[in-house]
CSV table of N, CA and C and ligand atoms in Angstrom, one decimal:
chain,number,residue,atom,x,y,z
E,1,UNK,N,22.1,-25.4,-21.3
E,1,UNK,CA,21.1,-24.5,-20.9
E,1,UNK,C,19.7,-25.0,-21.5
E,2,UNK,N,18.7,-25.0,-20.7
E,2,UNK,CA,17.4,-25.5,-21.2
E,2,UNK,C,16.6,-24.4,-21.9
E,3,UNK,N,16.2,-24.7,-23.1
E,3,UNK,CA,15.3,-23.7,-23.8
E,3,UNK,C,13.9,-23.9,-23.2
E,4,UNK,N,13.2,-22.7,-23.1
E,4,UNK,CA,11.9,-22.8,-22.5
E,4,UNK,C,10.8,-22.0,-23.3
E,5,UNK,N,9.6,-22.5,-23.2
E,5,UNK,CA,8.5,-21.7,-23.9
E,5,UNK,C,7.8,-20.8,-22.9
E,6,UNK,N,8.2,-21.0,-21.6
E,6,UNK,CA,7.5,-20.2,-20.6
E,6,UNK,C,7.9,-18.8,-20.6
E,7,UNK,N,6.9,-17.9,-20.2
E,7,UNK,CA,7.2,-16.5,-20.2
E,7,UNK,C,6.9,-16.0,-18.8
E,8,UNK,N,7.7,-15.1,-18.3
E,8,UNK,CA,7.5,-14.6,-16.9
E,8,UNK,C,7.4,-13.1,-16.9
E,9,UNK,N,6.5,-12.6,-16.1
E,9,UNK,CA,6.3,-11.1,-15.9
E,9,UNK,C,6.7,-10.9,-14.5
E,10,UNK,N,7.7,-10.0,-14.2
E,10,UNK,CA,8.0,-9.7,-12.8
E,10,UNK,C,7.4,-8.4,-12.4
E,11,UNK,N,6.7,-8.5,-11.3
E,11,UNK,CA,6.1,-7.2,-10.8
E,11,UNK,C,6.5,-7.1,-9.3
E,12,UNK,N,6.1,-5.9,-8.7
E,12,UNK,CA,6.5,-5.7,-7.3
E,12,UNK,C,6.8,-4.2,-7.2
E,13,UNK,N,6.9,-3.8,-5.9
E,13,UNK,CA,7.1,-2.4,-5.7
E,13,UNK,C,8.5,-1.9,-6.1
E,14,UNK,N,8.6,-0.6,-6.3
E,14,UNK,CA,9.9,0.0,-6.7
E,14,UNK,C,11.0,-0.4,-5.7
E,15,UNK,N,12.2,-0.7,-6.2
E,15,UNK,CA,13.3,-1.0,-5.3
E,15,UNK,C,13.3,-2.5,-4.9
E,16,UNK,N,12.3,-3.3,-5.3
E,16,UNK,CA,12.3,-4.7,-4.8
E,16,UNK,C,13.4,-5.5,-5.6
E,17,UNK,N,13.8,-5.0,-6.8
E,17,UNK,CA,14.8,-5.7,-7.5
E,17,UNK,C,14.4,-6.4,-8.8
E,18,UNK,N,13.3,-5.9,-9.3
E,18,UNK,CA,12.7,-6.6,-10.6
E,18,UNK,C,13.7,-6.6,-11.7
E,19,UNK,N,14.4,-5.5,-12.0
E,19,UNK,CA,15.3,-5.4,-13.1
E,19,UNK,C,16.5,-6.3,-12.9
E,20,UNK,N,17.1,-6.4,-11.7
E,20,UNK,CA,18.3,-7.2,-11.4
E,20,UNK,C,17.9,-8.7,-11.5
E,21,UNK,N,16.7,-9.0,-11.0
E,21,UNK,CA,16.3,-10.4,-11.0
E,21,UNK,C,16.1,-10.8,-12.5
E,22,UNK,N,15.5,-10.0,-13.3
E,22,UNK,CA,15.3,-10.3,-14.7
E,22,UNK,C,16.6,-10.5,-15.4
E,23,UNK,N,17.6,-9.7,-15.1
E,23,UNK,CA,18.9,-9.8,-15.7
E,23,UNK,C,19.5,-11.1,-15.4
E,24,UNK,N,19.5,-11.5,-14.2
E,24,UNK,CA,20.1,-12.8,-13.8
E,24,UNK,C,19.3,-14.0,-14.4
E,25,UNK,N,18.0,-13.8,-14.4
E,25,UNK,CA,17.2,-14.9,-14.9
E,25,UNK,C,17.4,-15.1,-16.4
E,26,UNK,N,17.6,-14.0,-17.1
E,26,UNK,CA,17.8,-14.2,-18.5
E,26,UNK,C,19.1,-14.8,-18.8
E,27,UNK,N,20.1,-14.5,-18.0
E,27,UNK,CA,21.4,-15.1,-18.2
E,27,UNK,C,21.4,-16.6,-17.8
E,28,UNK,N,20.7,-16.9,-16.7
E,28,UNK,CA,20.6,-18.3,-16.3
E,28,UNK,C,19.9,-19.2,-17.3
E,29,UNK,N,18.9,-18.6,-17.9
E,29,UNK,CA,18.0,-19.4,-18.8
E,29,UNK,C,18.4,-19.3,-20.3
E,30,UNK,N,19.3,-18.3,-20.5
E,30,UNK,CA,19.8,-18.1,-21.9
E,30,UNK,C,18.6,-17.6,-22.8
E,31,UNK,N,17.8,-16.8,-22.2
E,31,UNK,CA,16.7,-16.2,-23.0
E,31,UNK,C,16.6,-14.7,-22.9
E,32,UNK,N,15.9,-14.1,-23.8
E,32,UNK,CA,15.9,-12.6,-23.8
E,32,UNK,C,14.9,-12.1,-22.8
E,33,UNK,N,15.3,-10.9,-22.3
E,33,UNK,CA,14.5,-10.2,-21.3
E,33,UNK,C,14.3,-8.7,-21.8
E,34,UNK,N,13.2,-8.1,-21.3
E,34,UNK,CA,13.0,-6.7,-21.6
E,34,UNK,C,12.5,-6.1,-20.3
E,35,UNK,N,13.1,-4.9,-20.0
E,35,UNK,CA,12.7,-4.1,-18.8
E,35,UNK,C,11.8,-3.0,-19.4
E,36,UNK,N,10.6,-2.9,-19.0
E,36,UNK,CA,9.6,-1.9,-19.5
E,36,UNK,C,10.1,-0.5,-19.4
E,37,UNK,N,10.6,-0.1,-18.3
E,37,UNK,CA,11.1,1.3,-18.1
E,37,UNK,C,12.2,1.6,-19.1
E,38,UNK,N,13.2,0.7,-19.1
E,38,UNK,CA,14.4,1.0,-20.0
E,38,UNK,C,13.9,1.0,-21.5
E,39,UNK,N,13.0,0.1,-21.8
E,39,UNK,CA,12.5,0.1,-23.2
E,39,UNK,C,11.8,1.4,-23.5
E,40,UNK,N,11.0,2.0,-22.6
E,40,UNK,CA,10.4,3.3,-22.8
E,40,UNK,C,11.5,4.4,-23.0
E,41,UNK,N,12.4,4.3,-22.1
E,41,UNK,CA,13.5,5.4,-22.1
E,41,UNK,C,14.2,5.4,-23.4
E,42,UNK,N,14.5,4.2,-23.9
E,42,UNK,CA,15.3,4.1,-25.1
E,42,UNK,C,14.5,4.6,-26.3
E,43,UNK,N,13.2,4.3,-26.3
E,43,UNK,CA,12.3,4.7,-27.4
E,43,UNK,C,12.1,6.2,-27.4
E,44,UNK,N,11.9,6.7,-26.2
E,44,UNK,CA,11.5,8.2,-26.0
E,44,UNK,C,12.8,9.0,-25.9
E,45,UNK,N,13.9,8.4,-25.8
E,45,UNK,CA,15.2,9.1,-25.7
E,45,UNK,C,15.2,10.1,-24.5
E,46,UNK,N,14.5,9.7,-23.4
E,46,UNK,CA,14.7,10.5,-22.1
E,46,UNK,C,14.3,9.5,-21.0
E,47,UNK,N,14.6,10.0,-19.8
E,47,UNK,CA,14.4,9.1,-18.6
E,47,UNK,C,12.9,9.1,-18.2
E,48,UNK,N,12.6,8.1,-17.4
E,48,UNK,CA,11.2,8.1,-16.9
E,48,UNK,C,10.9,9.3,-16.1
E,49,UNK,N,11.9,9.7,-15.3
E,49,UNK,CA,11.7,10.9,-14.5
E,49,UNK,C,11.5,12.2,-15.4
E,50,UNK,N,12.2,12.3,-16.5
E,50,UNK,CA,12.0,13.4,-17.4
E,50,UNK,C,10.6,13.3,-18.0
E,51,UNK,N,10.2,12.1,-18.3
E,51,UNK,CA,8.8,12.0,-18.9
E,51,UNK,C,7.8,12.5,-17.9
E,52,UNK,N,7.9,12.1,-16.7
E,52,UNK,CA,7.0,12.5,-15.6
E,52,UNK,C,7.0,14.0,-15.5
E,53,UNK,N,8.2,14.6,-15.5
E,53,UNK,CA,8.3,16.0,-15.3
E,53,UNK,C,7.7,16.8,-16.5
E,54,UNK,N,8.0,16.4,-17.7
E,54,UNK,CA,7.6,17.2,-18.8
E,54,UNK,C,6.1,16.9,-19.2
E,55,UNK,N,5.7,15.6,-19.2
E,55,UNK,CA,4.4,15.2,-19.7
E,55,UNK,C,3.4,14.8,-18.6
E,56,UNK,N,3.9,14.5,-17.4
E,56,UNK,CA,3.0,14.1,-16.4
E,56,UNK,C,2.8,12.6,-16.3
E,57,UNK,N,2.2,12.2,-15.2
E,57,UNK,CA,2.0,10.7,-14.9
E,57,UNK,C,1.1,10.1,-15.9
E,58,UNK,N,0.0,10.8,-16.2
E,58,UNK,CA,-1.0,10.2,-17.1
E,58,UNK,C,-0.4,9.8,-18.5
E,59,UNK,N,0.4,10.7,-19.0
E,59,UNK,CA,1.0,10.4,-20.3
E,59,UNK,C,2.0,9.2,-20.1
E,60,UNK,N,2.7,9.2,-19.0
E,60,UNK,CA,3.6,8.1,-18.8
E,60,UNK,C,2.8,6.7,-18.8
E,61,UNK,N,1.7,6.8,-18.1
E,61,UNK,CA,0.9,5.5,-18.0
E,61,UNK,C,0.4,5.1,-19.4
E,62,UNK,N,0.1,6.0,-20.2
E,62,UNK,CA,-0.3,5.6,-21.6
E,62,UNK,C,0.8,5.0,-22.4
E,63,UNK,N,2.0,5.6,-22.2
E,63,UNK,CA,3.2,5.0,-22.9
E,63,UNK,C,3.5,3.6,-22.3
E,64,UNK,N,3.3,3.5,-21.0
E,64,UNK,CA,3.6,2.2,-20.4
E,64,UNK,C,2.7,1.1,-21.0
E,65,UNK,N,1.4,1.4,-21.1
E,65,UNK,CA,0.5,0.4,-21.7
E,65,UNK,C,0.8,0.1,-23.1
E,66,UNK,N,1.0,1.1,-23.9
E,66,UNK,CA,1.4,0.9,-25.4
E,66,UNK,C,2.6,0.0,-25.5
E,67,UNK,N,3.6,0.4,-24.7
E,67,UNK,CA,4.9,-0.4,-24.8
E,67,UNK,C,4.8,-1.8,-24.2
E,68,UNK,N,4.0,-1.9,-23.2
E,68,UNK,CA,3.8,-3.2,-22.7
E,68,UNK,C,3.2,-4.2,-23.8
E,69,UNK,N,2.3,-3.7,-24.5
E,69,UNK,CA,1.7,-4.5,-25.6
E,69,UNK,C,2.8,-4.8,-26.6
E,70,UNK,N,3.6,-3.9,-27.0
E,70,UNK,CA,4.7,-4.1,-27.9
E,70,UNK,C,5.6,-5.2,-27.5
E,71,UNK,N,6.0,-5.1,-26.2
E,71,UNK,CA,6.9,-6.1,-25.6
E,71,UNK,C,6.3,-7.5,-25.6
E,72,UNK,N,5.0,-7.5,-25.2
E,72,UNK,CA,4.4,-8.8,-25.2
E,72,UNK,C,4.3,-9.4,-26.6
E,73,UNK,N,4.1,-8.6,-27.6
E,73,UNK,CA,4.0,-9.1,-28.9
E,73,UNK,C,5.4,-9.5,-29.4
E,74,UNK,N,6.4,-8.9,-28.9
E,74,UNK,CA,7.8,-9.3,-29.3
E,74,UNK,C,8.2,-10.7,-29.0
E,75,UNK,N,7.5,-11.3,-28.0
E,75,UNK,CA,7.8,-12.7,-27.6
E,75,UNK,C,8.9,-12.8,-26.6
E,76,UNK,N,9.4,-11.7,-26.0
E,76,UNK,CA,10.4,-11.7,-25.0
E,76,UNK,C,9.9,-12.7,-23.8
E,77,UNK,N,10.9,-13.5,-23.3
E,77,UNK,CA,10.5,-14.5,-22.3
E,77,UNK,C,10.4,-13.9,-20.9
E,78,UNK,N,11.2,-12.9,-20.6
E,78,UNK,CA,11.3,-12.4,-19.3
E,78,UNK,C,11.0,-10.9,-19.4
E,79,UNK,N,10.0,-10.4,-18.7
E,79,UNK,CA,9.6,-9.0,-18.8
E,79,UNK,C,9.6,-8.5,-17.4
E,80,UNK,N,10.3,-7.4,-17.1
E,80,UNK,CA,10.2,-6.8,-15.8
E,80,UNK,C,9.4,-5.5,-16.0
E,81,UNK,N,8.4,-5.3,-15.2
E,81,UNK,CA,7.5,-4.1,-15.3
E,81,UNK,C,8.0,-3.0,-14.4
E,82,UNK,N,7.4,-1.8,-14.6
E,82,UNK,CA,7.7,-0.8,-13.6
E,82,UNK,C,6.7,-1.1,-12.4
E,83,UNK,N,7.0,-0.4,-11.3
E,83,UNK,CA,6.3,-0.8,-10.1
E,83,UNK,C,4.8,-0.5,-10.2
E,84,UNK,N,4.4,0.4,-11.1
E,84,UNK,CA,3.0,0.8,-11.2
E,84,UNK,C,2.2,0.1,-12.2
E,85,UNK,N,2.9,-0.6,-13.2
E,85,UNK,CA,2.3,-1.2,-14.3
E,85,UNK,C,1.2,-2.2,-13.9
E,86,UNK,N,1.5,-3.1,-13.1
E,86,UNK,CA,0.6,-4.2,-12.7
E,86,UNK,C,-0.6,-3.6,-11.9
E,87,UNK,N,-0.5,-2.5,-11.3
E,87,UNK,CA,-1.6,-2.0,-10.5
E,87,UNK,C,-2.8,-1.5,-11.3
E,88,UNK,N,-2.6,-1.3,-12.6
E,88,UNK,CA,-3.7,-0.9,-13.5
E,88,UNK,C,-4.4,-2.1,-14.1
E,89,UNK,N,-5.7,-2.1,-13.9
E,89,UNK,CA,-6.5,-3.3,-14.3
E,89,UNK,C,-6.3,-3.5,-15.8
E,90,UNK,N,-6.3,-2.4,-16.6
E,90,UNK,CA,-6.1,-2.5,-18.0
E,90,UNK,C,-4.8,-3.3,-18.4
E,91,UNK,N,-3.8,-3.0,-17.7
E,91,UNK,CA,-2.5,-3.7,-18.0
E,91,UNK,C,-2.6,-5.2,-17.6
E,92,UNK,N,-3.2,-5.4,-16.4
E,92,UNK,CA,-3.4,-6.8,-16.0
E,92,UNK,C,-4.2,-7.6,-17.0
E,93,UNK,N,-5.2,-7.0,-17.5
E,93,UNK,CA,-6.0,-7.8,-18.5
E,93,UNK,C,-5.3,-8.0,-19.8
E,94,UNK,N,-4.5,-7.1,-20.2
E,94,UNK,CA,-3.7,-7.3,-21.4
E,94,UNK,C,-2.7,-8.5,-21.2
E,95,UNK,N,-2.1,-8.5,-20.0
E,95,UNK,CA,-1.1,-9.5,-19.7
E,95,UNK,C,-1.8,-10.9,-19.7
E,96,UNK,N,-3.1,-10.9,-19.2
E,96,UNK,CA,-3.8,-12.2,-19.1
E,96,UNK,C,-4.0,-12.8,-20.5
E,97,UNK,N,-4.1,-12.0,-21.5
E,97,UNK,CA,-4.3,-12.5,-22.9
E,97,UNK,C,-3.1,-13.1,-23.5
E,98,UNK,N,-2.0,-13.0,-22.8
E,98,UNK,CA,-0.7,-13.6,-23.3
E,98,UNK,C,-0.4,-14.7,-22.3
E,99,UNK,N,0.1,-15.8,-22.7
E,99,UNK,CA,0.4,-16.9,-21.7
E,99,UNK,C,1.7,-16.6,-21.0
E,100,UNK,N,1.5,-15.8,-19.9
E,100,UNK,CA,2.7,-15.4,-19.1
E,100,UNK,C,2.4,-15.8,-17.7
E,101,UNK,N,3.4,-16.2,-16.9
E,101,UNK,CA,3.2,-16.3,-15.5
E,101,UNK,C,3.7,-15.0,-14.8
E,102,UNK,N,2.7,-14.4,-14.1
E,102,UNK,CA,3.1,-13.2,-13.4
E,102,UNK,C,3.6,-13.5,-12.0
E,103,UNK,N,4.8,-12.9,-11.7
E,103,UNK,CA,5.4,-13.2,-10.4
E,103,UNK,C,5.6,-11.9,-9.6
E,104,UNK,N,5.0,-11.9,-8.4
E,104,UNK,CA,5.1,-10.8,-7.5
E,104,UNK,C,6.4,-11.0,-6.7
E,105,UNK,N,7.3,-10.1,-6.8
E,105,UNK,CA,8.5,-10.1,-5.9
E,105,UNK,C,8.1,-9.4,-4.7
E,106,UNK,N,7.8,-10.1,-3.6
E,106,UNK,CA,7.2,-9.6,-2.4
E,106,UNK,C,8.3,-9.4,-1.4
E,107,UNK,N,8.3,-8.2,-0.8
E,107,UNK,CA,9.3,-8.0,0.3
E,107,UNK,C,8.6,-7.0,1.3
E,108,UNK,N,9.3,-6.8,2.4
E,108,UNK,CA,8.8,-5.8,3.3
E,108,UNK,C,9.2,-4.4,2.8
E,109,UNK,N,8.6,-3.4,3.3
E,109,UNK,CA,8.8,-2.0,2.8
E,109,UNK,C,10.3,-1.6,3.0
E,110,UNK,N,10.9,-2.0,4.1
E,110,UNK,CA,12.3,-1.5,4.4
E,110,UNK,C,13.3,-2.0,3.4
E,111,UNK,N,13.1,-3.2,2.9
E,111,UNK,CA,13.9,-3.7,1.8
E,111,UNK,C,13.9,-2.8,0.6
E,112,UNK,N,12.6,-2.5,0.2
E,112,UNK,CA,12.5,-1.6,-1.0
E,112,UNK,C,13.0,-0.2,-0.7
E,113,UNK,N,12.7,0.3,0.4
E,113,UNK,CA,13.2,1.7,0.8
E,113,UNK,C,14.7,1.8,0.8
E,114,UNK,N,15.3,0.8,1.3
E,114,UNK,CA,16.8,0.8,1.3
E,114,UNK,C,17.4,0.8,-0.1
E,115,UNK,N,16.8,0.0,-1.0
E,115,UNK,CA,17.3,0.0,-2.4
E,115,UNK,C,16.9,1.3,-3.1
E,116,UNK,N,15.8,1.9,-2.8
E,116,UNK,CA,15.4,3.1,-3.4
E,116,UNK,C,16.4,4.2,-3.1
E,117,UNK,N,16.8,4.2,-1.8
E,117,UNK,CA,17.7,5.2,-1.3
E,117,UNK,C,19.1,5.0,-1.9
E,118,UNK,N,19.5,3.8,-2.0
E,118,UNK,CA,20.8,3.5,-2.5
E,118,UNK,C,21.0,3.7,-4.0
E,119,UNK,N,19.8,3.6,-4.7
E,119,UNK,CA,19.8,3.7,-6.2
E,119,UNK,C,20.1,5.1,-6.7
E,120,UNK,N,20.7,5.2,-7.9
E,120,UNK,CA,20.9,6.5,-8.6
E,120,UNK,C,19.7,6.8,-9.4
E,121,UNK,N,18.8,5.9,-9.5
E,121,UNK,CA,17.6,6.1,-10.4
E,121,UNK,C,16.6,7.0,-9.7
E,122,UNK,N,16.2,8.0,-10.5
E,122,UNK,CA,15.3,8.9,-9.9
E,122,UNK,C,13.8,8.4,-10.0
E,123,UNK,N,13.1,8.4,-8.9
E,123,UNK,CA,11.8,7.8,-8.9
E,123,UNK,C,10.8,8.9,-8.5
E,124,UNK,N,10.1,9.5,-9.5
E,124,UNK,CA,9.3,10.7,-9.2
E,124,UNK,C,8.2,10.5,-8.2
E,125,UNK,N,7.7,9.2,-8.0
E,125,UNK,CA,6.6,9.0,-7.1
E,125,UNK,C,7.0,8.8,-5.7
E,126,UNK,N,8.3,8.7,-5.4
E,126,UNK,CA,8.7,8.5,-4.0
E,126,UNK,C,9.6,9.7,-3.6
E,127,UNK,N,9.0,10.7,-3.0
E,127,UNK,CA,9.8,11.8,-2.6
E,127,UNK,C,10.2,11.7,-1.1
E,128,UNK,N,9.4,11.0,-0.4
E,128,UNK,CA,9.8,10.8,1.1
E,128,UNK,C,9.3,9.5,1.6
E,129,UNK,N,9.8,9.1,2.7
E,129,UNK,CA,9.6,7.7,3.2
E,129,UNK,C,8.1,7.5,3.5
E,130,UNK,N,7.5,8.5,4.1
E,130,UNK,CA,6.1,8.3,4.5
E,130,UNK,C,5.2,8.1,3.3
E,131,UNK,N,5.4,8.9,2.2
E,131,UNK,CA,4.6,8.8,1.0
E,131,UNK,C,4.9,7.4,0.3
E,132,UNK,N,6.1,7.0,0.4
E,132,UNK,CA,6.5,5.7,-0.2
E,132,UNK,C,5.8,4.6,0.5
E,133,UNK,N,5.8,4.6,1.8
E,133,UNK,CA,5.2,3.6,2.6
E,133,UNK,C,3.7,3.5,2.3
E,134,UNK,N,3.0,4.7,2.2
E,134,UNK,CA,1.6,4.7,1.9
E,134,UNK,C,1.3,4.0,0.5
E,135,UNK,N,2.1,4.4,-0.5
E,135,UNK,CA,1.9,3.8,-1.8
E,135,UNK,C,2.2,2.3,-1.7
E,136,UNK,N,3.2,1.9,-1.0
E,136,UNK,CA,3.5,0.5,-0.8
E,136,UNK,C,2.3,-0.3,-0.3
E,137,UNK,N,1.7,0.3,0.8
E,137,UNK,CA,0.6,-0.4,1.4
E,137,UNK,C,-0.6,-0.4,0.5
E,138,UNK,N,-0.9,0.7,-0.2
E,138,UNK,CA,-2.1,0.8,-1.1
E,138,UNK,C,-1.9,-0.3,-2.3
E,139,UNK,N,-0.7,-0.6,-2.7
E,139,UNK,CA,-0.6,-1.4,-3.8
E,139,UNK,C,-0.5,-2.9,-3.6
E,140,UNK,N,-0.5,-3.3,-2.3
E,140,UNK,CA,-0.3,-4.7,-2.0
E,140,UNK,C,-1.5,-5.5,-2.6
E,141,UNK,N,-2.7,-5.0,-2.5
E,141,UNK,CA,-3.9,-5.8,-3.0
E,141,UNK,C,-3.8,-6.0,-4.5
E,142,UNK,N,-3.2,-5.1,-5.2
E,142,UNK,CA,-3.1,-5.3,-6.7
E,142,UNK,C,-2.0,-6.4,-6.9
E,143,UNK,N,-0.8,-6.2,-6.2
E,143,UNK,CA,0.3,-7.2,-6.5
E,143,UNK,C,-0.2,-8.6,-6.1
E,144,UNK,N,-1.1,-8.7,-5.1
E,144,UNK,CA,-1.6,-10.0,-4.6
E,144,UNK,C,-2.3,-10.8,-5.8
E,145,UNK,N,-2.7,-10.1,-6.8
E,145,UNK,CA,-3.4,-10.8,-7.9
E,145,UNK,C,-2.5,-11.5,-8.9
E,146,UNK,N,-1.1,-11.4,-8.6
E,146,UNK,CA,-0.2,-12.1,-9.5
E,146,UNK,C,-0.3,-13.6,-9.3
E,147,UNK,N,0.1,-14.4,-10.3
E,147,UNK,CA,-0.1,-15.8,-10.3
E,147,UNK,C,0.8,-16.4,-9.2
E,148,UNK,N,2.0,-15.9,-9.1
E,148,UNK,CA,3.0,-16.4,-8.1
E,148,UNK,C,3.4,-15.3,-7.1
E,149,UNK,N,3.6,-15.7,-5.9
E,149,UNK,CA,4.1,-14.7,-4.9
E,149,UNK,C,5.5,-15.2,-4.5
E,150,UNK,N,6.5,-14.5,-4.7
E,150,UNK,CA,7.8,-14.9,-4.3
E,150,UNK,C,8.3,-14.1,-3.2
E,151,UNK,N,8.4,-14.6,-2.0
E,151,UNK,CA,8.7,-13.8,-0.8
E,151,UNK,C,10.2,-13.7,-0.7
E,152,UNK,N,10.7,-12.5,-0.7
E,152,UNK,CA,12.1,-12.2,-0.7
E,152,UNK,C,12.6,-12.1,0.8
E,153,UNK,N,13.4,-13.0,1.2
E,153,UNK,CA,13.9,-12.9,2.6
E,153,UNK,C,15.1,-12.0,2.6
E,154,UNK,N,15.4,-11.3,3.7
E,154,UNK,CA,16.4,-10.3,3.8
E,154,UNK,C,17.8,-10.8,3.3
E,155,UNK,N,18.0,-12.1,3.5
E,155,UNK,CA,19.4,-12.6,3.2
E,155,UNK,C,19.5,-13.0,1.7
E,156,UNK,N,18.4,-12.9,0.9
E,156,UNK,CA,18.5,-13.3,-0.5
E,156,UNK,C,19.1,-12.2,-1.4
E,157,UNK,N,20.1,-12.5,-2.2
E,157,UNK,CA,20.6,-11.6,-3.2
E,157,UNK,C,19.6,-11.7,-4.4
E,158,UNK,N,19.8,-10.8,-5.4
E,158,UNK,CA,18.9,-10.9,-6.6
E,158,UNK,C,19.3,-12.1,-7.4
E,159,UNK,N,20.5,-12.5,-7.3
E,159,UNK,CA,21.0,-13.8,-8.0
E,159,UNK,C,20.2,-15.0,-7.4
E,160,UNK,N,20.2,-15.0,-6.1
E,160,UNK,CA,19.5,-16.1,-5.4
E,160,UNK,C,18.0,-16.1,-5.7
E,161,UNK,N,17.4,-15.0,-5.8
E,161,UNK,CA,16.0,-14.9,-6.1
E,161,UNK,C,15.8,-15.5,-7.5
E,162,UNK,N,16.6,-15.0,-8.5
E,162,UNK,CA,16.5,-15.5,-9.8
E,162,UNK,C,16.7,-17.0,-9.9
E,163,UNK,N,17.7,-17.5,-9.1
E,163,UNK,CA,18.0,-19.0,-9.1
E,163,UNK,C,16.8,-19.8,-8.7
E,164,UNK,N,16.1,-19.3,-7.6
E,164,UNK,CA,15.0,-20.0,-7.1
E,164,UNK,C,13.8,-19.9,-8.1
E,165,UNK,N,13.6,-18.8,-8.7
E,165,UNK,CA,12.5,-18.7,-9.7
E,165,UNK,C,12.8,-19.6,-10.9
E,166,UNK,N,14.1,-19.7,-11.3
E,166,UNK,CA,14.5,-20.6,-12.4
E,166,UNK,C,14.2,-22.0,-12.0
E,167,UNK,N,14.4,-22.4,-10.8
E,167,UNK,CA,14.2,-23.7,-10.3
E,167,UNK,C,12.7,-24.0,-10.2
E,168,UNK,N,12.0,-23.1,-9.6
E,168,UNK,CA,10.6,-23.3,-9.3
E,168,UNK,C,9.7,-23.2,-10.5
E,169,UNK,N,9.9,-22.2,-11.3
E,169,UNK,CA,9.0,-22.0,-12.4
E,169,UNK,C,9.5,-22.6,-13.7
E,170,UNK,N,10.8,-22.5,-13.9
E,170,UNK,CA,11.3,-23.1,-15.2
E,170,UNK,C,11.9,-24.5,-15.0
E,171,UNK,N,11.8,-25.0,-13.7
E,171,UNK,CA,12.4,-26.3,-13.4
E,171,UNK,C,13.8,-26.5,-14.0
E,172,UNK,N,14.6,-25.5,-13.9
E,172,UNK,CA,16.0,-25.5,-14.3
E,172,UNK,C,16.9,-25.4,-13.2
E,173,UNK,N,17.8,-26.4,-13.0
E,173,UNK,CA,18.7,-26.4,-11.9
E,173,UNK,C,19.9,-25.5,-12.3
E,174,UNK,N,20.2,-24.5,-11.5
E,174,UNK,CA,21.3,-23.6,-11.8
E,174,UNK,C,22.5,-24.0,-10.9
X,1,S3P,C1,6.8,3.6,-10.9
X,1,S3P,C2,7.9,2.7,-10.8
X,1,S3P,C3,9.1,3.0,-11.6
X,1,S3P,C4,8.8,3.7,-12.9
X,1,S3P,C5,8.1,5.0,-12.5
X,1,S3P,C6,6.8,4.7,-11.8
X,1,S3P,C7,5.7,3.3,-10.0
X,1,S3P,O1,9.8,1.7,-11.9
X,1,S3P,O2,8.1,3.0,-13.7
X,1,S3P,O3,8.9,5.8,-11.7
X,1,S3P,O4,4.6,3.8,-10.3
X,1,S3P,O5,5.8,2.4,-9.1
X,1,S3P,P1,10.6,0.8,-10.9
X,1,S3P,O6,9.6,0.0,-10.2
X,1,S3P,O7,11.5,0.0,-11.7
X,1,S3P,O8,11.3,1.7,-10.0
């Protein structure tokens, strides 16, 4: 297994598979990964949905930024963001100060929607398909600002996506 100094930030819409790709990638490369949502949940001892419900989105966004900084400082090599993290200019400029390659996992809306519906994870910002599609479309221009765009074809599993990222960015043959 090849040791690497590179760091990758995975972004993209809810349901695109950021956490699963991060998990496979960290296994393939033998390096540590942190998922921002899970990190926050562990520290706060409640789910993201509960934080939204009790304290509201603005509070969650503040937690997101604070914890993003902590994770970047920790030196973790693979970081998967929440779907909204990258859309805030403040977070993008924080990330720019660390030498990370940002990767947009890009897919069509139906791919994300299928995964959102199948997942047990509660996502407070997507209550219905129409609202989710609108948010998806509004966010494309922010995701476009990532260093790399990785287009997820319908036949790709998250393992396959991770394998290709490992090959293309980390130059590691899996
Ligand atoms: C959000 C995405 C979620 C989570 C929160 C808000 C968003 O993460 O951070 O519900 O604004 O897109 P996932 O992208 O992992 O679902």
